[in-house]
Amino acid sequence: MDYSEKVMDHFANPRNCRKMEDANGVGTVGNPTCGDLMTIYIKVNDDDVIEDISFQTFGCGAAIATSSMITEIAVGKTVEEALKISRNDVAEELDGLPPVKMHCSNLAADGLQAAIENYRENNQ
């Protein structure tokens, strides 16, 4: 399976890979077919901007790379802007994923959306 240099870099050197103790939004998603499990943590400030984001992922290299990439895409964006990050956006930022691994970018986008939903539930 051929992975782009960006995928390999984010797999070997994941960004923002940690549990965030003071997160105000947490989303956990999984894919029972492949066994990947991903938790995205967000800290949203009073201006509704994601000021910190991190992840913990149990899964393949592509799942780790997409988790890492979504943290880079979403940080600094408003919650509304972050909600618009699509599954394809994640794959495109990584210079593509093999078709059999596209479900990994789905997980990253879904995890971010779940964290935002959790944030909104906690702050209504």
Backbone as JSON Lines, residues from 0, in Angstrom:
{"i":0,"aa":"M","n":[0.85,-1.18,0.0],"ca":[0.0,0.0,0.0],"c":[0.89,1.24,0.0]}
{"i":1,"aa":"D","n":[0.6,2.15,-0.91],"ca":[1.41,3.36,-1.01],"c":[0.78,4.51,-0.23]}
{"i":2,"aa":"Y","n":[1.57,5.06,0.68],"ca":[1.13,6.23,1.44],"c":[1.96,7.42,1.03]}
{"i":3,"aa":"S","n":[1.35,8.61,1.07],"ca":[2.07,9.84,0.75],"c":[3.1,10.13,1.85]}
{"i":4,"aa":"E","n":[4.04,11.02,1.52],"ca":[5.03,11.43,2.52],"c":[4.36,12.07,3.72]}
{"i":5,"aa":"K","n":[3.3,12.84,3.47],"ca":[2.58,13.49,4.58],"c":[1.96,12.46,5.52]}
{"i":6,"aa":"V","n":[1.36,11.41,4.96],"ca":[0.77,10.36,5.8],"c":[1.87,9.73,6.65]}
{"i":7,"aa":"M","n":[2.98,9.4,6.02],"ca":[4.08,8.76,6.75],"c":[4.63,9.68,7.84]}
{"i":8,"aa":"D","n":[4.72,10.98,7.55],"ca":[5.22,11.94,8.53],"c":[4.27,12.05,9.72]}
{"i":9,"aa":"H","n":[2.97,12.16,9.46],"ca":[2.0,12.28,10.56],"c":[1.89,10.98,11.36]}
{"i":10,"aa":"F","n":[2.15,9.86,10.72],"ca":[2.15,8.58,11.44],"c":[3.39,8.48,12.33]}
{"i":11,"aa":"A","n":[4.54,8.8,11.78],"ca":[5.8,8.68,12.52],"c":[5.96,9.78,13.57]}
{"i":12,"aa":"N","n":[5.41,10.96,13.3],"ca":[5.54,12.11,14.2],"c":[4.18,12.75,14.43]}
{"i":13,"aa":"P","n":[3.26,12.04,15.09],"ca":[1.91,12.59,15.25],"c":[1.92,13.88,16.06]}
{"i":14,"aa":"R","n":[1.1,14.83,15.6],"ca":[0.96,16.11,16.29],"c":[-0.2,16.02,17.28]}
{"i":15,"aa":"N","n":[-0.05,16.64,18.43],"ca":[-1.14,16.79,19.39],"c":[-1.7,15.46,19.9]}
{"i":16,"aa":"C","n":[-0.84,14.48,20.04],"ca":[-1.26,13.15,20.5],"c":[-1.13,13.09,22.02]}
{"i":17,"aa":"R","n":[-2.27,13.35,22.7],"ca":[-2.28,13.31,24.15],"c":[-3.72,13.4,24.64]}
{"i":18,"aa":"K","n":[-3.93,12.94,25.86],"ca":[-5.22,13.13,26.49],"c":[-5.25,14.54,27.05]}
{"i":19,"aa":"M","n":[-6.33,15.26,26.8],"ca":[-6.46,16.62,27.3],"c":[-7.36,16.61,28.53]}
{"i":20,"aa":"E","n":[-6.78,16.9,29.68],"ca":[-7.51,16.83,30.94],"c":[-8.57,17.93,31.08]}
{"i":21,"aa":"D","n":[-8.32,19.11,30.49],"ca":[-9.25,20.23,30.66],"c":[-10.09,20.48,29.41]}
{"i":22,"aa":"A","n":[-10.3,19.46,28.59],"ca":[-11.12,19.6,27.39],"c":[-12.55,19.96,27.77]}
{"i":23,"aa":"N","n":[-13.19,20.8,26.94],"ca":[-14.6,21.05,27.18],"c":[-15.47,20.43,26.1]}
{"i":24,"aa":"G","n":[-14.85,19.57,25.28],"ca":[-15.57,18.74,24.3],"c":[-14.75,17.5,24.02]}
{"i":25,"aa":"V","n":[-15.39,16.33,24.09],"ca":[-14.7,15.06,23.83],"c":[-15.59,14.21,22.94]}
{"i":26,"aa":"G","n":[-15.0,13.68,21.88],"ca":[-15.76,12.79,20.98],"c":[-14.99,11.51,20.73]}
{"i":27,"aa":"T","n":[-15.65,10.38,20.94],"ca":[-15.03,9.08,20.68],"c":[-15.83,8.37,19.6]}
{"i":28,"aa":"V","n":[-15.12,7.92,18.58],"ca":[-15.75,7.19,17.47],"c":[-14.92,5.95,17.19]}
{"i":29,"aa":"G","n":[-15.56,4.96,16.6],"ca":[-14.85,3.74,16.27],"c":[-15.42,3.09,15.04]}
{"i":30,"aa":"N","n":[-14.62,2.24,14.45],"ca":[-15.05,1.47,13.3],"c":[-14.92,0.0,13.67]}
{"i":31,"aa":"P","n":[-16.03,-0.68,13.96],"ca":[-15.95,-2.07,14.4],"c":[-15.38,-3.0,13.34]}
{"i":32,"aa":"T","n":[-15.48,-2.61,12.07],"ca":[-14.97,-3.46,10.98],"c":[-13.46,-3.61,11.06]}
{"i":33,"aa":"C","n":[-12.76,-2.47,11.27],"ca":[-11.29,-2.52,11.28],"c":[-10.72,-2.46,12.69]}
{"i":34,"aa":"G","n":[-11.54,-2.09,13.67],"ca":[-11.07,-2.03,15.05],"c":[-10.44,-0.71,15.45]}
{"i":35,"aa":"D","n":[-10.43,0.29,14.56],"ca":[-9.87,1.59,14.9],"c":[-10.78,2.29,15.92]}
{"i":36,"aa":"L","n":[-10.16,2.96,16.89],"ca":[-10.88,3.71,17.9],"c":[-10.17,5.04,18.1]}
{"i":37,"aa":"M","n":[-10.94,6.13,18.07],"ca":[-10.34,7.47,18.09],"c":[-11.11,8.36,19.05]}
{"i":38,"aa":"T","n":[-10.37,9.1,19.89],"ca":[-10.97,10.11,20.75],"c":[-10.33,11.45,20.42]}
{"i":39,"aa":"I","n":[-11.19,12.43,20.17],"ca":[-10.74,13.8,19.88],"c":[-11.15,14.68,21.06]}
{"i":40,"aa":"Y","n":[-10.2,15.48,21.55],"ca":[-10.44,16.41,22.65],"c":[-10.32,17.83,22.12]}
{"i":41,"aa":"I","n":[-11.26,18.69,22.48],"ca":[-11.16,20.1,22.07],"c":[-11.33,21.01,23.29]}
{"i":42,"aa":"K","n":[-10.64,22.13,23.23],"ca":[-10.82,23.2,24.22],"c":[-11.24,24.43,23.41]}
{"i":43,"aa":"V","n":[-12.45,24.88,23.66],"ca":[-13.03,26.0,22.93],"c":[-13.05,27.21,23.86]}
{"i":44,"aa":"N","n":[-12.59,28.36,23.36],"ca":[-12.55,29.55,24.2],"c":[-13.87,30.32,24.14]}
{"i":45,"aa":"D","n":[-13.93,31.45,24.83],"ca":[-15.16,32.23,24.92],"c":[-15.6,32.82,23.58]}
{"i":46,"aa":"D","n":[-14.69,32.9,22.62],"ca":[-15.02,33.4,21.28],"c":[-15.46,32.28,20.35]}
{"i":47,"aa":"D","n":[-15.68,31.08,20.9],"ca":[-16.12,29.92,20.13],"c":[-15.04,29.43,19.15]}
{"i":48,"aa":"V","n":[-13.77,29.66,19.52],"ca":[-12.63,29.24,18.7],"c":[-11.96,28.04,19.38]}
{"i":49,"aa":"I","n":[-11.61,27.04,18.57],"ca":[-10.89,25.88,19.1],"c":[-9.45,26.3,19.34]}
{"i":50,"aa":"E","n":[-9.11,26.5,20.6],"ca":[-7.76,26.99,20.93],"c":[-6.79,25.85,21.19]}
{"i":51,"aa":"D","n":[-7.32,24.66,21.49],"ca":[-6.46,23.49,21.68],"c":[-7.24,22.27,21.25]}
{"i":52,"aa":"I","n":[-6.53,21.31,20.67],"ca":[-7.15,20.08,20.2],"c":[-6.11,18.97,20.27]}
{"i":53,"aa":"S","n":[-6.55,17.8,20.69],"ca":[-5.63,16.67,20.76],"c":[-6.41,15.39,20.49]}
{"i":54,"aa":"F","n":[-5.68,14.28,20.44],"ca":[-6.33,13.01,20.14],"c":[-5.6,11.86,20.79]}
{"i":55,"aa":"Q","n":[-6.33,10.76,20.93],"ca":[-5.76,9.46,21.25],"c":[-6.4,8.48,20.28]}
{"i":56,"aa":"T","n":[-5.57,7.71,19.6],"ca":[-6.08,6.77,18.6],"c":[-5.47,5.4,18.79]}
{"i":57,"aa":"F","n":[-6.32,4.4,18.73],"ca":[-5.89,3.01,18.69],"c":[-6.27,2.53,17.3]}
{"i":58,"aa":"G","n":[-5.25,2.3,16.48],"ca":[-5.58,1.88,15.11],"c":[-4.36,1.85,14.23]}
{"i":59,"aa":"C","n":[-4.64,1.77,12.95],"ca":[-3.58,1.64,11.95],"c":[-2.86,2.98,11.73]}
{"i":60,"aa":"G","n":[-1.81,2.95,10.95],"ca":[-1.03,4.16,10.65],"c":[-1.87,5.25,10.01]}
{"i":61,"aa":"A","n":[-2.79,4.88,9.14],"ca":[-3.63,5.89,8.49],"c":[-4.56,6.55,9.5]}
{"i":62,"aa":"A","n":[-5.06,5.78,10.46],"ca":[-5.94,6.35,11.5],"c":[-5.17,7.35,12.35]}
{"i":63,"aa":"I","n":[-3.93,7.02,12.69],"ca":[-3.1,7.93,13.47],"c":[-2.79,9.19,12.66]}
{"i":64,"aa":"A","n":[-2.46,9.02,11.39],"ca":[-2.14,10.17,10.53],"c":[-3.34,11.09,10.35]}
{"i":65,"aa":"T","n":[-4.54,10.52,10.15],"ca":[-5.71,11.37,9.96],"c":[-6.08,12.09,11.26]}
{"i":66,"aa":"S","n":[-5.9,11.42,12.4],"ca":[-6.15,12.07,13.69],"c":[-5.23,13.26,13.86]}
{"i":67,"aa":"S","n":[-3.95,13.05,13.57],"ca":[-2.95,14.11,13.69],"c":[-3.3,15.27,12.76]}
{"i":68,"aa":"M","n":[-3.65,14.95,11.52],"ca":[-3.95,16.0,10.53],"c":[-5.18,16.8,10.91]}
{"i":69,"aa":"I","n":[-6.22,16.15,11.42],"ca":[-7.43,16.92,11.74],"c":[-7.16,17.92,12.86]}
{"i":70,"aa":"T","n":[-6.23,17.58,13.76],"ca":[-5.9,18.55,14.82],"c":[-5.25,19.78,14.23]}
{"i":71,"aa":"E","n":[-4.43,19.59,13.2],"ca":[-3.76,20.74,12.56],"c":[-4.75,21.57,11.75]}
{"i":72,"aa":"I","n":[-5.73,20.91,11.13],"ca":[-6.71,21.64,10.31],"c":[-7.65,22.45,11.21]}
{"i":73,"aa":"A","n":[-8.06,21.89,12.35],"ca":[-9.13,22.48,13.15],"c":[-8.66,23.55,14.13]}
{"i":74,"aa":"V","n":[-7.42,23.48,14.6],"ca":[-6.98,24.43,15.62],"c":[-7.04,25.85,15.06]}
{"i":75,"aa":"G","n":[-7.58,26.77,15.88],"ca":[-7.69,28.17,15.45],"c":[-8.96,28.49,14.7]}
{"i":76,"aa":"K","n":[-9.73,27.47,14.35],"ca":[-10.99,27.7,13.65],"c":[-12.13,27.86,14.66]}
{"i":77,"aa":"T","n":[-13.18,28.57,14.23],"ca":[-14.38,28.62,15.07],"c":[-15.05,27.25,15.02]}
{"i":78,"aa":"V","n":[-15.93,27.01,15.97],"ca":[-16.67,25.74,15.99],"c":[-17.44,25.58,14.67]}
{"i":79,"aa":"E","n":[-18.05,26.65,14.18],"ca":[-18.8,26.57,12.92],"c":[-17.89,26.2,11.75]}
{"i":80,"aa":"E","n":[-16.7,26.82,11.69],"ca":[-15.75,26.49,10.61],"c":[-15.3,25.04,10.73]}
{"i":81,"aa":"A","n":[-15.03,24.59,11.94],"ca":[-14.55,23.23,12.16],"c":[-15.6,22.19,11.77]}
{"i":82,"aa":"L","n":[-16.87,22.52,11.98],"ca":[-17.94,21.59,11.6],"c":[-17.98,21.34,10.09]}
{"i":83,"aa":"K","n":[-17.43,22.28,9.32],"ca":[-17.45,22.16,7.86],"c":[-16.29,21.33,7.31]}
{"i":84,"aa":"I","n":[-15.36,20.92,8.18],"ca":[-14.23,20.1,7.72],"c":[-14.78,18.74,7.33]}
{"i":85,"aa":"S","n":[-14.6,18.4,6.07],"ca":[-15.19,17.15,5.56],"c":[-14.2,16.0,5.6]}
{"i":86,"aa":"R","n":[-14.73,14.84,5.4],"ca":[-13.9,13.63,5.34],"c":[-12.87,13.77,4.22]}
{"i":87,"aa":"N","n":[-13.3,14.33,3.08],"ca":[-12.37,14.5,1.95],"c":[-11.3,15.53,2.25]}
{"i":88,"aa":"D","n":[-11.63,16.57,3.03],"ca":[-10.64,17.59,3.38],"c":[-9.44,16.95,4.07]}
{"i":89,"aa":"V","n":[-9.71,16.03,4.99],"ca":[-8.63,15.38,5.74],"c":[-7.74,14.58,4.79]}
{"i":90,"aa":"A","n":[-8.34,13.78,3.93],"ca":[-7.57,12.98,2.98],"c":[-6.77,13.87,2.03]}
{"i":91,"aa":"E","n":[-7.39,14.95,1.56],"ca":[-6.7,15.85,0.63],"c":[-5.49,16.51,1.29]}
{"i":92,"aa":"E","n":[-5.64,16.92,2.55],"ca":[-4.52,17.55,3.27],"c":[-3.35,16.58,3.43]}
{"i":93,"aa":"L","n":[-3.64,15.3,3.43],"ca":[-2.59,14.28,3.55],"c":[-2.08,13.82,2.18]}
{"i":94,"aa":"D","n":[-2.46,14.55,1.13],"ca":[-2.1,14.19,-0.24],"c":[-2.65,12.83,-0.64]}
{"i":95,"aa":"G","n":[-3.83,12.52,-0.13],"ca":[-4.54,11.3,-0.52],"c":[-4.28,10.13,0.41]}
{"i":96,"aa":"L","n":[-5.24,9.21,0.38],"ca":[-5.14,7.95,1.11],"c":[-5.53,6.84,0.16]}
{"i":97,"aa":"P","n":[-4.96,5.64,0.33],"ca":[-5.42,4.52,-0.49],"c":[-6.92,4.31,-0.26]}
{"i":98,"aa":"P","n":[-7.67,3.95,-1.3],"ca":[-9.13,3.79,-1.15],"c":[-9.54,2.91,0.02]}
{"i":99,"aa":"V","n":[-8.76,1.87,0.28],"ca":[-9.1,0.95,1.37],"c":[-8.92,1.61,2.75]}
{"i":100,"aa":"K","n":[-8.24,2.76,2.79],"ca":[-8.0,3.47,4.06],"c":[-8.83,4.75,4.2]}
{"i":101,"aa":"M","n":[-9.71,5.03,3.27],"ca":[-10.51,6.26,3.34],"c":[-11.39,6.29,4.57]}
{"i":102,"aa":"H","n":[-11.79,5.12,5.08],"ca":[-12.62,5.11,6.29],"c":[-11.9,5.77,7.46]}
{"i":103,"aa":"C","n":[-10.57,5.81,7.42],"ca":[-9.81,6.45,8.5],"c":[-10.04,7.96,8.51]}
{"i":104,"aa":"S","n":[-10.1,8.58,7.34],"ca":[-10.36,10.02,7.32],"c":[-11.8,10.28,7.74]}
{"i":105,"aa":"N","n":[-12.69,9.33,7.46],"ca":[-14.07,9.45,7.93],"c":[-14.09,9.5,9.45]}
{"i":106,"aa":"L","n":[-13.32,8.63,10.09],"ca":[-13.27,8.59,11.55],"c":[-12.77,9.91,12.13]}
{"i":107,"aa":"A","n":[-11.73,10.48,11.55],"ca":[-11.18,11.73,12.07],"c":[-12.21,12.85,12.0]}
{"i":108,"aa":"A","n":[-12.88,13.0,10.87],"ca":[-13.9,14.04,10.72],"c":[-15.08,13.76,11.66]}
{"i":109,"aa":"D","n":[-15.47,12.5,11.77],"ca":[-16.59,12.14,12.65],"c":[-16.22,12.39,14.12]}
{"i":110,"aa":"G","n":[-14.96,12.11,14.48],"ca":[-14.52,12.33,15.85],"c":[-14.55,13.8,16.22]}
{"i":111,"aa":"L","n":[-14.12,14.66,15.29],"ca":[-14.17,16.1,15.53],"c":[-15.62,16.56,15.7]}
{"i":112,"aa":"Q","n":[-16.5,16.08,14.83],"ca":[-17.91,16.47,14.93],"c":[-18.51,16.0,16.26]}
{"i":113,"aa":"A","n":[-18.14,14.79,16.7],"ca":[-18.64,14.27,17.98],"c":[-18.14,15.13,19.14]}
{"i":114,"aa":"A","n":[-16.89,15.58,19.08],"ca":[-16.34,16.44,20.13],"c":[-17.08,17.77,20.16]}
{"i":115,"aa":"I","n":[-17.39,18.32,18.99],"ca":[-18.12,19.59,18.92],"c":[-19.54,19.41,19.46]}
{"i":116,"aa":"E","n":[-20.19,18.31,19.11],"ca":[-21.53,18.04,19.64],"c":[-21.48,17.97,21.18]}
{"i":117,"aa":"N","n":[-20.46,17.28,21.71],"ca":[-20.31,17.16,23.15],"c":[-20.08,18.52,23.79]}
{"i":118,"aa":"Y","n":[-19.25,19.35,23.17],"ca":[-19.0,20.72,23.65],"c":[-20.31,21.5,23.71]}
{"i":119,"aa":"R","n":[-21.1,21.42,22.64],"ca":[-22.36,22.17,22.6],"c":[-23.34,21.68,23.66]}
{"i":120,"aa":"E","n":[-23.39,20.37,23.88],"ca":[-24.27,19.82,24.92],"c":[-23.87,20.32,26.3]}
{"i":121,"aa":"N","n":[-22.56,20.41,26.52],"ca":[-22.04,20.84,27.83],"c":[-22.18,22.34,28.06]}
{"i":122,"aa":"N","n":[-22.39,23.11,27.01],"ca":[-22.36,24.57,27.12],"c":[-23.63,25.25,26.63]}
{"i":123,"aa":"Q","n":[-24.75,24.61,26.83],"ca":[-26.0,25.22,26.39],"c":[-26.6,26.07,27.49]}
